Amino acid sequence: MNTAQNAQPQQPLQQSSLSFTQGFLLGQLSIVILIGAFIKFFIFGDPPSNHTPTSSFSVSTSSSGPSHQKRAPSLRHKASTSAPATILAKTYYNTYAHQPESLDWFNVLIAQTIAQFRADAHADNAILTSLTTLLNGPQKPEFLASIKITEINLGEEYPIFSNCRVHPVEEGDGIGGGRLQAWMDVDLSDAVTLGVETTMVLNFPRERTAVLPVALSVSVVRFSGTLSISFVPVSAPASGGPEDWRGERVSGSASTHTPTSLAFSFLPNYTLSLSTRSLLGSRSRLQDVPKIAQLVESRLRTWFEERCVQPRMQQVAVPNLWPRMKNVVEGEGGKQQAPGLRERDLREEARREVEDERRERDGPGLRWRGGGRAEYEMPGPMPGMMVS
């Protein structure tokens, strides 16, 4: 009876021992699987790709040699980011399938610019004074007396740009490949007129042997053509040293930056319609002589083609667009500051700029000694300050 009672608890004891053994083996197997996965994927796996976005910049500092000399931080970027194919791909511009643009917004901006130019030219007869000085300058022929301007008309219409298309420039075009070019049609129908009066003097065999009064008026009636615009690197390096973040020249370092200029020109298939009126003599006057009209129009066309018709082009330097404090202006809707607070902010900004210039000039190894505070004298009044 007792033997039967002792045999009954041995069966659950064996089941408990078997469950413990199974759990122990399952745990060990899990650890082995995790270690194997870690070794396979993290140790013997493929290294990560070194590809980084082409438009990113990285600031790097490195040390070399036993002295661990520090190098100045430098910006690194891949040159392929400015390739025409890369730019077209990232801006989703297909040169073969993209439709020409109308440039209505561009016409409005150009019209505002021309309107402001006309208003400034008529103010205080500025254009009359400038043209008179130019026509009577050192390049004036000796057989002409003083030139007097009798008529100036800057027109009332505005040029219309349309049919803009962008395409990459082929290699070997004289400036260097790897750039994009925009073509746009331009049309202007107006009457831009300049009228002058002068006297032709014959000084042979003696001075003022003969005198012939001349009146001439030339008008640009219509101009149409295809304008080409592109950004090209300037061949000659910029004068002076590089500029800091404020646009000031930094001395003592050479600049390897190649400035960029905006190049524009017209294709040879342009149309220029001129209207020339002439009047010769004082008593027996000859009006609208055809030979004079042909001579004037030929000279004007030659002057235009030698400057703005391909393969020649005009290059305009692109200004520094980095934000600077001296270019900051407050809009009409902006927050207005009190005069005293604004003057204090300007003085504080000027003081910081002077300290930065001093640190750049003296170098990192020099320190000011003495407890006195350095005083700086600024030449002239600060902008926005009232000087009595």
Coordinates of C-alpha atoms in Angstrom, one line a residue:
M1 CA 0.0 0.0 0.0
N2 CA 2.8 2.4 0.9
T3 CA 4.8 1.4 -2.2
A4 CA 1.9 2.3 -4.5
Q5 CA 1.6 5.7 -2.8
N6 CA 5.3 6.5 -3.3
A7 CA 5.3 5.6 -7.0
Q8 CA 2.5 8.1 -7.9
P9 CA 4.5 11.4 -7.3
Q10 CA 7.5 10.3 -9.5
Q11 CA 5.6 10.8 -12.7
P12 CA 5.0 14.6 -12.4
L13 CA 8.6 14.9 -11.2
Q14 CA 9.9 13.4 -14.5
Q15 CA 7.6 15.7 -16.5
S16 CA 8.9 18.8 -14.7
S17 CA 12.5 17.8 -15.3
L18 CA 11.7 17.2 -19.0
S19 CA 10.1 20.7 -19.3
F20 CA 13.1 22.3 -17.8
T21 CA 15.5 20.5 -20.2
Q22 CA 13.5 21.6 -23.2
G23 CA 13.4 25.2 -22.1
F24 CA 17.1 25.3 -21.4
L25 CA 17.9 23.8 -24.8
L26 CA 15.5 26.2 -26.5
G27 CA 17.1 29.2 -24.8
Q28 CA 20.6 28.1 -25.8
L29 CA 19.5 27.6 -29.4
S30 CA 17.9 31.1 -29.5
I31 CA 21.2 32.7 -28.2
V32 CA 23.2 30.7 -30.8
I33 CA 20.8 31.9 -33.6
L34 CA 21.1 35.6 -32.5
I35 CA 24.9 35.4 -32.3
G36 CA 25.1 33.8 -35.7
A37 CA 22.8 36.5 -37.2
F38 CA 24.8 39.2 -35.7
I39 CA 28.1 37.8 -37.0
K40 CA 26.6 37.3 -40.5
F41 CA 24.8 40.6 -41.0
F42 CA 26.9 43.0 -38.9
I43 CA 30.4 41.6 -39.2
F44 CA 30.6 39.8 -42.5
G45 CA 28.0 41.7 -44.3
D46 CA 28.5 44.1 -47.2
P47 CA 29.9 47.5 -46.3
P48 CA 27.5 50.5 -46.6
S49 CA 27.6 52.5 -49.8
N50 CA 29.7 55.7 -49.7
H51 CA 27.2 57.5 -52.0
T52 CA 26.1 60.8 -50.5
P53 CA 23.7 63.3 -52.0
T54 CA 25.5 65.4 -54.6
S55 CA 24.0 68.6 -53.3
S56 CA 25.2 68.2 -49.7
F57 CA 28.1 70.1 -48.2
S58 CA 30.3 68.8 -45.4
V59 CA 32.6 70.7 -43.1
S60 CA 35.7 68.6 -42.3
T61 CA 38.6 69.1 -40.0
S62 CA 41.6 66.7 -40.0
S63 CA 44.9 66.4 -38.3
S64 CA 48.1 65.1 -39.9
G65 CA 51.5 64.3 -38.5
P66 CA 52.6 63.8 -34.9
S67 CA 52.0 67.4 -34.0
H68 CA 48.3 67.1 -34.9
Q69 CA 48.2 70.4 -36.8
K70 CA 44.7 71.6 -37.3
R71 CA 43.5 72.5 -40.8
A72 CA 41.0 75.2 -41.5
P73 CA 37.4 74.0 -42.1
S74 CA 36.6 73.6 -45.8
L75 CA 33.5 73.0 -47.8
R76 CA 33.5 70.0 -50.1
H77 CA 31.1 69.3 -52.9
K78 CA 31.1 67.3 -56.1
A79 CA 31.6 69.3 -59.2
S80 CA 29.1 67.2 -61.1
T81 CA 26.2 69.0 -59.4
S82 CA 26.6 71.9 -61.9
A83 CA 26.6 69.7 -64.9
P84 CA 23.8 70.6 -67.4
A85 CA 22.4 67.0 -67.4
T86 CA 22.2 67.0 -63.6
I87 CA 20.5 70.3 -63.4
L88 CA 18.0 69.4 -66.1
A89 CA 17.2 66.1 -64.4
K90 CA 16.8 67.6 -60.9
T91 CA 14.5 70.4 -62.2
Y92 CA 12.5 68.0 -64.4
Y93 CA 13.2 70.0 -67.5
N94 CA 13.1 68.0 -70.7
T95 CA 14.7 70.0 -73.5
Y96 CA 13.0 67.9 -76.2
A97 CA 9.4 67.7 -74.7
H98 CA 9.2 71.0 -72.8
Q99 CA 6.9 73.6 -74.4
P100 CA 8.3 77.1 -74.9
E101 CA 7.3 79.5 -72.2
S102 CA 5.4 82.8 -72.7
L103 CA 7.4 84.9 -70.1
D104 CA 4.5 87.1 -69.2
W105 CA 5.9 87.6 -65.7
F106 CA 9.3 88.5 -67.1
N107 CA 7.7 91.1 -69.4
V108 CA 6.1 92.8 -66.4
L109 CA 9.4 93.0 -64.6
I110 CA 11.3 94.4 -67.6
A111 CA 8.5 96.9 -68.2
Q112 CA 8.8 98.2 -64.6
T113 CA 12.5 98.5 -65.0
I114 CA 12.3 100.4 -68.3
A115 CA 9.6 102.7 -66.8
Q116 CA 11.8 103.5 -63.9
F117 CA 14.8 104.2 -66.2
R118 CA 12.7 106.6 -68.3
A119 CA 11.5 108.4 -65.2
D120 CA 15.1 108.7 -63.9
A121 CA 16.4 109.9 -67.3
H122 CA 13.9 112.7 -67.5
A123 CA 14.5 113.9 -64.0
D124 CA 16.6 117.1 -64.0
N125 CA 17.5 116.5 -67.7
A126 CA 20.0 113.8 -66.6
I127 CA 20.0 112.0 -70.0
L128 CA 20.4 115.3 -71.9
T129 CA 23.4 116.2 -69.9
S130 CA 25.0 112.8 -70.2
L131 CA 24.5 112.5 -73.9
T132 CA 25.8 116.0 -74.6
T133 CA 28.9 115.2 -72.6
L134 CA 29.4 111.9 -74.4
L135 CA 28.9 113.3 -78.0
N136 CA 31.3 116.2 -77.3
G137 CA 33.9 114.0 -75.8
P138 CA 37.5 113.2 -77.0
Q139 CA 36.2 110.8 -79.7
K140 CA 34.4 113.6 -81.6
P141 CA 36.0 114.2 -85.1
E142 CA 37.9 117.4 -85.6
F143 CA 35.8 118.5 -88.5
L144 CA 32.7 118.7 -86.4
A145 CA 31.8 121.7 -84.2
S146 CA 29.9 121.4 -81.0
I147 CA 27.1 118.9 -81.1
K148 CA 23.7 120.0 -79.8
I149 CA 20.9 117.6 -79.0
T150 CA 17.6 118.8 -80.3
E151 CA 15.3 115.8 -79.7
I152 CA 15.2 112.9 -77.3
N153 CA 12.4 110.3 -77.2
L154 CA 12.8 107.2 -75.1
G155 CA 9.6 105.7 -76.4
E156 CA 6.4 104.6 -74.8
E157 CA 6.2 100.9 -75.6
Y158 CA 7.9 97.9 -73.9
P159 CA 9.7 94.9 -75.4
I160 CA 7.8 91.7 -75.4
F161 CA 9.7 88.5 -74.7
S162 CA 8.2 85.1 -75.6
N163 CA 9.0 81.6 -76.8
C164 CA 11.7 80.9 -74.2
R165 CA 13.5 77.5 -74.4
V166 CA 16.5 76.1 -72.6
H167 CA 19.1 73.8 -74.1
P168 CA 22.6 72.7 -73.2
V169 CA 25.5 74.2 -75.2
E170 CA 27.6 71.9 -77.2
E171 CA 31.4 71.5 -76.7
G172 CA 33.8 73.7 -78.5
D173 CA 31.7 76.8 -78.8
G174 CA 34.5 79.2 -77.9
I175 CA 33.6 79.6 -74.2
G176 CA 33.6 76.1 -73.0
G177 CA 31.0 73.4 -72.7
G178 CA 29.1 72.4 -69.7
R179 CA 26.6 75.2 -69.5
L180 CA 23.0 75.9 -70.2
Q181 CA 21.7 78.5 -72.6
A182 CA 18.2 80.2 -72.8
W183 CA 16.8 81.5 -76.1
M184 CA 13.9 83.9 -76.1
D185 CA 12.3 85.9 -78.9
V186 CA 12.1 89.7 -78.3
D187 CA 10.0 92.2 -80.3
L188 CA 9.8 95.9 -79.9
S189 CA 7.7 98.3 -82.0
D190 CA 8.3 101.9 -80.9
A191 CA 9.9 105.2 -81.8
V192 CA 13.1 105.7 -79.9
T193 CA 14.5 108.9 -81.4
L194 CA 17.7 111.0 -81.0
G195 CA 18.1 114.3 -83.0
V196 CA 21.2 116.4 -83.1
E197 CA 22.5 119.5 -84.8
T198 CA 26.1 120.3 -85.6
T199 CA 28.3 122.0 -88.2
M200 CA 30.8 120.5 -90.5
V201 CA 33.9 122.7 -90.7
L202 CA 36.5 122.6 -93.5
N203 CA 39.9 123.7 -92.2
F204 CA 41.8 123.4 -95.5
P205 CA 43.7 125.3 -96.9
R206 CA 42.9 127.7 -94.0
E207 CA 40.8 127.5 -90.9
R208 CA 37.1 127.5 -91.4
T209 CA 37.3 127.6 -95.1
A210 CA 33.7 126.3 -95.4
V211 CA 30.9 125.6 -93.0
L212 CA 28.0 123.3 -93.5
P213 CA 25.2 123.1 -91.0
V214 CA 23.8 119.5 -90.5
A215 CA 20.7 118.3 -88.7
L216 CA 20.2 114.6 -88.2
S217 CA 17.5 112.5 -86.5
V218 CA 17.6 108.7 -86.1
S219 CA 14.7 106.6 -84.8
V220 CA 14.5 102.9 -84.0
V221 CA 11.1 101.9 -85.3
R222 CA 11.2 98.2 -84.8
F223 CA 13.6 95.6 -83.5
S224 CA 13.0 91.8 -83.4
G225 CA 15.4 88.9 -82.8
T226 CA 16.4 86.0 -80.6
L227 CA 18.2 86.8 -77.3
S228 CA 20.6 84.3 -75.9
I229 CA 21.4 84.3 -72.2
S230 CA 23.8 82.0 -70.3
F231 CA 26.0 82.0 -67.2
V232 CA 29.7 81.7 -68.1
P233 CA 32.9 81.8 -65.9
V234 CA 35.0 84.9 -66.2
S235 CA 38.4 84.1 -67.8
A236 CA 40.4 86.7 -65.8
P237 CA 40.5 86.3 -62.0
A238 CA 38.8 89.0 -59.9
S239 CA 41.0 91.8 -58.6
G240 CA 41.7 91.9 -54.9
G241 CA 41.4 89.2 -52.4
P242 CA 38.4 87.1 -51.4
E243 CA 35.4 88.4 -49.6
D244 CA 34.1 87.4 -46.2
W245 CA 30.5 87.0 -45.2
R246 CA 30.0 90.7 -45.0
G247 CA 31.4 91.3 -48.5
E248 CA 34.6 92.9 -47.3
R249 CA 38.0 92.1 -48.8
V250 CA 40.1 89.6 -46.8
S251 CA 43.9 90.3 -47.2
G252 CA 46.7 87.8 -46.9
S253 CA 45.0 84.9 -48.7
A254 CA 44.7 83.9 -52.3
S255 CA 41.4 83.4 -54.0
T256 CA 40.8 80.4 -56.2
H257 CA 37.1 81.2 -56.8
T258 CA 36.2 81.8 -60.4
P259 CA 33.5 84.5 -60.7
T260 CA 30.5 84.1 -62.9
S261 CA 29.1 86.5 -65.4
L262 CA 25.8 86.8 -67.3
A263 CA 26.5 86.7 -71.0
F264 CA 23.9 87.8 -73.5
S265 CA 23.9 88.2 -77.3
F266 CA 21.6 88.2 -80.2
L267 CA 21.4 85.6 -83.0
P268 CA 22.4 86.9 -86.5
N269 CA 18.9 86.7 -87.8
Y270 CA 17.7 89.9 -86.2
T271 CA 15.7 92.7 -87.7
L272 CA 16.5 96.4 -87.1
S273 CA 14.3 99.0 -88.8
L274 CA 15.6 102.6 -88.6
S275 CA 14.2 105.9 -89.8
T276 CA 16.7 108.6 -90.6
R277 CA 15.9 112.2 -91.4
S278 CA 18.6 114.7 -92.4
L279 CA 18.9 118.3 -93.4
L280 CA 21.9 119.9 -94.9
G281 CA 22.7 123.6 -95.6
S282 CA 21.5 126.9 -94.3
R283 CA 19.8 128.5 -97.3
S284 CA 19.6 125.9 -100.0
R285 CA 18.8 122.9 -97.8
L286 CA 18.9 119.3 -98.8
Q287 CA 16.3 117.2 -97.0
D288 CA 16.5 113.4 -96.4
V289 CA 19.6 112.6 -98.5
P290 CA 19.5 108.8 -99.1
K291 CA 23.3 108.5 -99.0
I292 CA 23.4 109.9 -95.5
A293 CA 20.6 107.6 -94.4
Q294 CA 22.5 104.6 -95.7
L295 CA 25.7 105.7 -94.1
V296 CA 24.1 106.3 -90.7
E297 CA 22.2 103.0 -90.7
S298 CA 25.3 101.1 -91.8
R299 CA 27.4 102.5 -89.0
L300 CA 24.7 101.8 -86.4
R301 CA 24.4 98.2 -87.6
T302 CA 28.1 97.7 -87.5
W303 CA 28.3 99.2 -84.0
F304 CA 25.5 96.8 -82.8
E305 CA 27.0 93.7 -84.5
E306 CA 30.5 94.3 -83.1
R307 CA 29.1 94.2 -79.6
C308 CA 26.0 92.1 -79.2
V309 CA 25.6 89.7 -82.2
Q310 CA 27.0 86.2 -82.0
P311 CA 29.8 85.1 -81.9
R312 CA 30.4 88.3 -79.9
M313 CA 28.5 88.8 -76.6
Q314 CA 28.3 91.1 -73.7
Q315 CA 29.3 89.9 -70.2
V316 CA 27.9 91.4 -67.0
A317 CA 29.4 90.4 -63.7
V318 CA 27.0 88.8 -61.3
P319 CA 27.0 90.6 -58.0
N320 CA 27.6 88.9 -54.6
L321 CA 24.1 87.7 -53.5
W322 CA 25.2 86.6 -50.0
P323 CA 23.1 88.5 -47.4
R324 CA 24.9 91.4 -45.8
M325 CA 23.9 93.8 -43.1
K326 CA 24.7 96.9 -45.3
N327 CA 22.0 95.8 -47.8
V328 CA 19.2 95.4 -45.2
V329 CA 16.3 97.8 -45.5
E330 CA 13.0 97.8 -43.7
G331 CA 9.9 97.4 -45.7
E332 CA 6.9 99.7 -45.3
G333 CA 4.9 96.9 -43.6
G334 CA 7.8 95.9 -41.4
K335 CA 8.1 96.4 -37.7
Q336 CA 9.2 99.9 -36.9
Q337 CA 11.8 100.4 -34.2
A338 CA 12.2 103.5 -32.0
P339 CA 15.0 105.8 -33.2
G340 CA 17.1 105.3 -30.1
L341 CA 16.8 101.5 -30.3
R342 CA 17.6 101.4 -34.0
E343 CA 20.7 103.6 -33.5
R344 CA 21.9 101.4 -30.6
D345 CA 21.4 98.2 -32.7
L346 CA 23.4 99.8 -35.5
R347 CA 26.2 100.8 -33.2
E348 CA 26.3 97.3 -31.7
E349 CA 26.4 95.7 -35.2
A350 CA 29.2 98.0 -36.2
R351 CA 31.2 97.2 -33.1
R352 CA 30.9 93.5 -33.7
E353 CA 32.0 94.0 -37.3
V354 CA 35.1 96.0 -36.2
E355 CA 36.0 93.3 -33.7
D356 CA 35.8 90.6 -36.3
E357 CA 38.0 92.6 -38.6
R358 CA 40.5 93.1 -35.8
R359 CA 40.6 89.3 -35.1
E360 CA 41.1 88.5 -38.8
R361 CA 43.9 91.1 -39.0
D362 CA 45.8 90.2 -35.9
G363 CA 45.5 86.4 -36.2
P364 CA 44.4 83.8 -33.7
G365 CA 47.7 83.9 -31.7
L366 CA 47.4 87.5 -30.5
R367 CA 45.5 88.6 -27.4
W368 CA 44.7 91.9 -26.0
R369 CA 46.3 92.5 -22.6
G370 CA 45.2 95.0 -20.0
G371 CA 41.9 95.5 -18.4
G372 CA 40.9 98.6 -20.3
R373 CA 38.3 98.2 -23.0
A374 CA 39.5 99.0 -26.6
E375 CA 37.9 102.0 -28.1
Y376 CA 37.2 102.2 -31.8
E377 CA 36.7 105.4 -33.8
M378 CA 34.3 105.0 -36.8
P379 CA 34.9 107.4 -39.6
G380 CA 31.8 109.3 -40.5
P381 CA 28.3 109.0 -39.1
M382 CA 26.6 105.7 -38.9
P383 CA 23.6 105.1 -41.2
G384 CA 20.3 106.2 -39.6
M385 CA 22.0 108.5 -37.1
M386 CA 21.2 112.2 -36.9
V387 CA 24.4 114.2 -36.8
S388 CA 24.0 117.9 -35.8

